[in-house]
Amino acid sequence: MFLKGLECSSCGLQHDWSRLQNLCRFCQKPLLAVIDLAGVRKLDGFKPSSLLARTKSLWRYREVLPLPRDVEPISLGEGGTPLVPARKIHGGFDLWIKDESLNPTQSFKARGMSVAVSMAKYLGAIKLAVPSAGNAGGALAAYAARAGLEAHIFMPRDTPRANIVECRELGAEVTLIDGLITDCGAEIARRKTKEGWFDMSTLKEPYRIEGKKTLGYELAEQCDWQLPDVILYPTGGGTGLIGMWKAFDEMEALGWIGKKRPRMFSVQATGCAPIVRAFKAGEKNATEFPDAHTIASGLRVPKAIGDFLMLDILRRSNGGAVAVEDEEMMQTARDVGSKEGLFVCPEGAACFAALKSLSSAGKIASGERVIIFNTGSGIKYLDAYDA
Ligand SMILES: Cc1ncc(COP(=O)(O)O)c(C=O)c1O
Ligand SMILES: [Zn+2]
């Protein structure tokens, strides 16, 4: 294994990887895995050309993922999702859709949970707890079941019904909270020591992001190691965005890609847009968004612990942040569905709507290669689409 340790994303303090832990013990910010990339680079068997013969799942990038080599990952076939060219709604761009709805439990959350549950089990956790907008809960429930661990899932009462039913049928203990995902997180924080739960919250656990970074490896591989010009990503807690950026840096250190980075755009809902607001105000951190509401439950995250990391990436990449109205999201979903044959989640639909506004604002030139992440399936949101 090439995992060297964990490093605080804010103060840089080093932490040992070999025990279960959450945030930096000094400043309470997220910990990121440090991979021995110089060591990986020396391997003959791990090069872009050798990947083709490997498993389609995200574990094809095993050398840059945590988990000792002799430990079997908890896997349901996550990753290896298609990159589909847009045929009709491209608007003059070289537009591609990374369709994450084909993952186990129908969302990109499976990537993070496969890696995080594998590590949690290896490090001795027995009871896992997570606050979830819906899809992360479903993914944790599935991987915990597969691993023989307990899953305790806290979701807002207005989470899409499909997510709630899915978690229960996968054997998780589900608690519905009258509040937002932040209230769910607070409830876990209050009870976890007494209950013996390991907290699997976004970025409060160091390995979900390692699973999410495979979005970046996979995208580079599918684009023949030339990163696109622009990425549009629906952002709640931000692990996808932060994970991909980490992957780009790692791949450059491995000599797999050059210095070019895509312009990264965070897409949020106007009813809950803390990152958009902070980006526009030139702030380094995002304050809690009041009265957070949107039909895109995955974007109903009023305060994210990785806010400073996201804002830094958006600025360093020369990208930005866009907010989309719910009504526009829902209309766009039908447009994408009827023209491209993909039943996208509202979060994915938001990115297509954001592309239109970035295009009108002249932020993207025609012919540029643009990637939109459809992070989940519309099937989970029947109550919203049928309303
Ligand atoms: C479908 C979907 N898209 C996007 C997001 C936001 O993801 P992240 O929290 O990694 O920013 C979520 C989170 O729940 C989601 O379920
Ligand atoms: Zn720190």
XYZ file of C-alpha atoms and ligand atoms in Angstrom:
404
model
C 0.000 0.000 0.000
C 1.193 3.521 -0.786
C -0.849 5.432 1.796
C 1.745 7.296 3.877
C -0.476 9.101 6.333
C -3.089 11.799 6.755
C -2.415 15.506 6.539
C -4.618 18.325 7.784
C -5.936 20.337 4.830
C -5.671 23.533 6.857
C -2.757 23.446 9.337
C -0.755 20.626 7.727
C -0.445 18.565 10.922
C 0.410 14.943 10.114
C -1.736 12.106 11.474
C -1.180 8.374 11.514
C -3.501 6.539 9.106
C -3.595 3.313 11.078
C -6.370 4.173 13.493
C -9.948 5.347 13.058
C -10.129 9.111 13.115
C -12.156 12.038 11.905
C -10.923 15.646 11.875
C -7.514 17.206 12.600
C -6.872 16.883 16.323
C -5.402 20.384 16.417
C -7.731 22.548 14.274
C -10.763 20.313 13.559
C -10.478 20.650 9.772
C -10.614 17.787 7.216
C -7.761 15.298 6.911
C -6.551 14.266 3.461
C -4.712 11.048 2.565
C -1.095 11.426 1.487
C -0.055 8.880 -1.134
C 3.576 7.996 -1.812
C 3.380 9.090 -5.451
C 7.122 8.806 -6.031
C 6.823 5.170 -4.981
C 3.779 4.584 -7.199
C 5.555 6.230 -10.140
C 8.299 3.617 -10.002
C 5.849 0.728 -10.459
C 5.974 -0.911 -13.861
C 2.501 -2.389 -13.541
C 0.641 0.868 -12.845
C 0.796 3.092 -15.920
C -1.960 4.506 -18.154
C -1.218 1.743 -20.667
C -1.565 -1.036 -18.103
C -4.964 0.076 -16.829
C -6.931 -1.234 -19.779
C -6.527 -4.850 -18.718
C -7.849 -4.166 -15.229
C -11.253 -4.422 -13.532
C -13.754 -1.773 -14.631
C -14.466 -0.736 -11.019
C -12.693 2.156 -9.307
C -10.385 -0.379 -7.654
C -8.484 -0.406 -10.952
C -6.646 2.577 -9.413
C -5.825 0.552 -6.313
C -2.206 1.724 -6.026
C -3.349 5.303 -5.339
C -6.145 4.232 -2.988
C -5.898 3.365 0.713
C -6.307 -0.225 1.982
C -3.456 -2.716 2.369
C -2.888 -4.852 -0.686
C -3.877 -8.131 0.988
C -7.243 -6.803 2.217
C -10.291 -7.461 0.046
C -12.174 -4.206 -0.721
C -15.902 -3.945 0.028
C -17.060 -3.603 -3.548
C -20.318 -3.787 -5.482
C -18.849 -2.802 -8.856
C -18.686 0.972 -8.306
C -17.041 3.290 -10.831
C -16.358 2.668 -14.498
C -19.368 4.792 -15.473
C -19.906 5.936 -19.067
C -18.908 9.303 -20.499
C -21.720 10.015 -22.930
C -21.515 12.654 -25.690
C -24.442 15.106 -25.755
C -26.083 14.788 -29.170
C -28.707 17.538 -29.112
C -28.295 19.820 -26.131
C -24.620 20.657 -26.558
C -25.237 24.345 -27.378
C -22.148 24.472 -29.592
C -19.833 23.029 -26.939
C -18.015 19.713 -27.047
C -20.303 18.535 -24.252
C -20.023 15.169 -22.466
C -22.035 13.750 -19.612
C -20.358 11.599 -16.975
C -23.310 9.460 -15.955
C -22.860 8.462 -12.337
C -26.388 7.060 -12.078
C -24.999 3.704 -13.191
C -23.202 3.157 -9.899
C -24.481 0.710 -7.250
C -27.332 2.486 -5.388
C -27.601 4.765 -8.457
C -25.332 7.609 -7.429
C -21.715 8.740 -7.234
C -21.895 8.339 -3.451
C -21.087 4.649 -3.957
C -17.502 5.582 -4.870
C -16.791 7.270 -1.559
C -18.545 4.649 0.517
C -16.803 1.681 -1.094
C -13.412 3.054 -0.076
C -14.494 4.530 3.281
C -16.370 1.407 4.438
C -13.437 -0.775 3.340
C -11.062 1.288 5.480
C -13.465 1.627 8.421
C -13.924 -2.147 8.566
C -10.193 -2.745 8.227
C -9.494 -0.307 11.082
C -12.007 -2.032 13.358
C -15.226 0.009 13.157
C -18.430 -1.902 13.856
C -21.154 0.745 13.846
C -21.147 3.418 11.144
C -23.235 6.594 11.258
C -23.895 9.222 8.606
C -26.015 12.325 8.103
C -27.371 12.213 4.585
C -29.402 14.144 2.049
C -30.425 10.733 0.717
C -27.945 9.194 -1.678
C -25.029 8.921 0.752
C -27.332 7.107 3.167
C -28.331 4.574 0.512
C -24.709 3.994 -0.398
C -23.591 3.583 3.215
C -26.464 1.178 3.882
C -25.428 -0.995 0.922
C -21.692 -1.107 1.673
C -22.233 -1.580 5.419
C -24.557 -4.509 4.675
C -21.954 -5.975 2.364
C -19.266 -5.508 5.039
C -21.402 -6.943 7.857
C -21.344 -3.639 9.759
C -24.176 -1.614 11.280
C -25.396 1.514 9.476
C -27.123 4.310 11.399
C -28.491 6.882 9.002
C -29.865 10.304 9.895
C -31.841 12.073 7.186
C -34.080 15.129 7.042
C -37.746 14.125 7.141
C -38.279 15.560 3.639
C -35.599 13.355 2.038
C -36.900 11.647 -1.140
C -38.956 8.588 -0.164
C -36.936 6.261 -2.377
C -33.796 6.987 -0.347
C -35.549 6.294 2.941
C -37.094 3.028 1.762
C -33.812 1.958 0.166
C -31.863 2.445 3.424
C -34.390 0.431 5.414
C -34.476 -2.423 2.916
C -30.687 -2.519 3.001
C -30.896 -3.165 6.722
C -29.884 0.249 8.052
C -31.371 1.925 11.086
C -32.962 5.118 9.783
C -33.766 8.172 11.889
C -35.704 11.030 10.310
C -34.974 14.465 11.724
C -37.120 17.590 11.533
C -34.378 19.781 10.131
C -31.536 19.942 7.643
C -28.509 17.712 7.047
C -26.529 19.943 9.434
C -29.047 19.087 12.196
C -28.603 15.387 11.360
C -24.827 15.794 11.689
C -25.232 17.537 15.038
C -27.398 14.668 16.337
C -24.702 12.144 15.395
C -21.998 14.279 17.019
C -24.067 14.394 20.224
C -24.612 10.643 20.437
C -21.659 8.979 18.736
C -19.367 8.441 21.715
C -22.081 6.891 23.841
C -23.364 4.715 20.988
C -19.917 3.661 19.727
C -20.592 4.991 16.208
C -17.843 5.919 13.764
C -18.822 9.175 12.034
C -18.814 8.768 8.237
C -19.858 12.392 7.460
C -18.567 14.022 4.280
C -15.004 15.251 4.857
C -15.175 14.431 8.569
C -13.953 11.001 7.505
C -10.772 10.939 5.394
C -11.447 8.194 2.837
C -14.759 9.000 1.151
C -12.822 11.645 -0.746
C -10.323 9.000 -1.864
C -13.186 7.127 -3.508
C -14.500 10.326 -5.074
C -11.106 11.216 -6.484
C -11.478 8.281 -8.862
C -13.948 10.510 -10.746
C -10.874 12.510 -11.749
C -8.735 9.493 -12.668
C -11.550 7.980 -14.680
C -12.359 11.196 -16.477
C -8.711 11.674 -17.465
C -8.512 8.095 -18.691
C -11.728 8.445 -20.714
C -10.445 11.722 -22.213
C -7.192 10.026 -23.214
C -5.219 11.878 -20.487
C -6.176 15.344 -21.759
C -8.267 17.079 -19.125
C -11.316 18.975 -20.430
C -11.618 22.782 -20.508
C -14.552 23.051 -18.130
C -16.199 20.901 -15.432
C -19.648 21.618 -14.012
C -20.325 19.909 -10.729
C -23.381 19.985 -8.431
C -21.963 20.887 -5.053
C -23.251 20.149 -1.582
C -20.515 19.044 0.800
C -18.033 19.278 -2.057
C -16.204 15.955 -1.934
C -16.533 15.392 -5.674
C -14.950 18.718 -6.508
C -12.195 18.437 -3.911
C -11.552 14.782 -4.739
C -11.182 15.436 -8.461
C -8.761 18.280 -7.862
C -6.674 15.999 -5.645
C -6.674 13.408 -8.425
C -5.433 15.978 -10.948
C -2.500 16.911 -8.695
C -1.681 13.250 -8.089
C -1.801 12.403 -11.801
C 0.536 15.294 -12.580
C 2.975 13.999 -9.944
C 2.738 10.564 -11.557
C 3.578 12.098 -14.942
C 0.214 11.000 -16.376
C -1.066 14.499 -17.226
C 0.437 17.950 -17.642
C -0.198 21.246 -15.865
C -3.481 22.079 -17.551
C -6.497 22.089 -15.266
C -10.173 22.421 -16.186
C -12.039 25.533 -15.052
C -14.103 24.134 -12.199
C -17.647 25.448 -11.663
C -19.682 24.697 -8.576
C -23.412 24.486 -9.286
C -25.910 25.073 -6.468
C -29.605 25.904 -6.048
C -30.681 29.515 -5.476
C -32.478 28.344 -2.300
C -29.194 27.032 -0.869
C -26.119 28.601 -2.412
C -23.503 29.215 0.306
C -20.569 28.582 -2.030
C -21.941 30.804 -4.814
C -22.519 33.606 -2.329
C -19.050 33.313 -0.755
C -17.368 33.036 -4.159
C -19.041 36.223 -5.384
C -18.222 38.052 -2.145
C -14.552 37.070 -2.444
C -14.648 35.232 0.878
C -12.383 32.371 1.891
C -15.061 30.604 3.941
C -18.799 30.310 3.400
C -21.175 31.266 6.180
C -24.266 29.171 6.837
C -27.007 29.789 4.260
C -30.248 30.793 6.003
C -33.573 29.019 5.295
C -31.961 26.471 3.001
C -34.503 24.959 0.621
C -34.372 23.246 -2.775
C -35.927 20.250 -4.437
C -32.409 18.988 -5.190
C -31.936 17.342 -1.803
C -28.224 16.695 -2.424
C -27.679 20.448 -2.691
C -29.532 21.232 0.539
C -26.298 21.684 2.477
C -26.297 25.121 4.168
C -22.793 24.810 5.640
C -19.929 22.617 4.438
C -16.787 21.874 6.429
C -14.734 21.835 3.223
C -15.970 25.278 2.101
C -12.473 26.824 2.102
C -11.106 23.983 -0.038
C -13.874 24.354 -2.625
C -13.546 28.126 -2.849
C -9.806 27.827 -3.290
C -10.219 25.322 -6.144
C -12.833 27.442 -7.938
C -10.491 30.452 -7.813
C -7.271 28.631 -8.632
C -8.879 26.954 -11.631
C -10.256 30.270 -12.892
C -13.742 28.766 -12.674
C -16.708 29.986 -10.688
C -20.015 29.258 -9.009
C -23.542 29.348 -10.396
C -26.958 29.131 -8.706
C -30.008 27.715 -10.477
C -33.734 28.070 -9.663
C -35.575 24.837 -8.827
C -38.139 25.415 -11.555
C -35.446 25.734 -14.173
C -33.766 22.569 -12.868
C -36.946 20.555 -13.261
C -37.681 21.892 -16.751
C -34.124 21.193 -17.796
C -34.368 17.611 -16.515
C -37.185 16.913 -18.962
C -35.272 18.576 -21.767
C -32.218 16.388 -21.098
C -34.375 13.301 -20.672
C -36.362 13.733 -23.845
C -33.420 14.790 -26.004
C -30.546 12.698 -24.663
C -32.279 9.662 -23.134
C -30.913 10.179 -19.630
C -33.283 10.478 -16.651
C -31.057 12.774 -14.600
C -31.339 13.739 -10.938
C -32.272 17.380 -10.158
C -28.637 18.000 -9.086
C -27.402 16.869 -12.505
C -30.148 18.855 -14.238
C -28.918 21.952 -12.383
C -25.593 21.674 -14.213
C -27.256 21.702 -17.624
C -29.196 24.812 -16.595
C -25.966 26.377 -15.288
C -24.281 25.692 -18.627
C -26.912 27.796 -20.356
C -26.330 30.745 -18.037
C -22.519 30.460 -18.297
C -22.906 30.326 -22.067
C -25.089 33.471 -22.137
C -22.556 35.223 -19.898
C -19.782 34.339 -22.367
C -17.846 32.347 -19.754
C -17.326 29.358 -22.053
C -16.192 29.587 -25.674
C -17.898 27.532 -28.365
C -16.108 24.295 -29.119
C -14.596 24.019 -25.644
C -14.755 20.592 -24.068
C -17.236 20.681 -21.189
C -18.024 17.851 -18.771
C -21.241 17.737 -16.770
C -21.570 15.298 -13.910
C -24.963 13.680 -13.585
C -24.369 12.552 -10.034
C -27.424 10.334 -9.639
C -30.592 8.891 -11.105
C -33.905 10.700 -11.545
C -35.619 7.501 -10.415
C -34.835 8.369 -6.784
C -36.767 11.643 -7.077
C -40.161 10.451 -8.331
C -41.969 12.492 -5.678
C -40.314 15.661 -7.031
C -40.768 14.857 -10.713
C -44.373 13.729 -10.241
C -45.409 16.754 -8.174
C -27.245 13.387 -6.528
C -26.312 14.253 -5.733
N -25.573 15.165 -6.377
C -24.710 15.979 -5.723
C -24.567 15.923 -4.354
C -23.573 16.829 -3.682
O -22.413 16.122 -3.476
P -21.210 16.596 -2.550
O -21.774 16.575 -1.154
O -20.121 15.629 -2.749
O -20.869 17.984 -2.968
C -25.298 14.968 -3.637
C -25.145 14.862 -2.170
O -25.962 14.338 -1.465
C -26.190 14.111 -4.340
O -26.915 13.176 -3.696
Zn -5.298 21.073 11.355
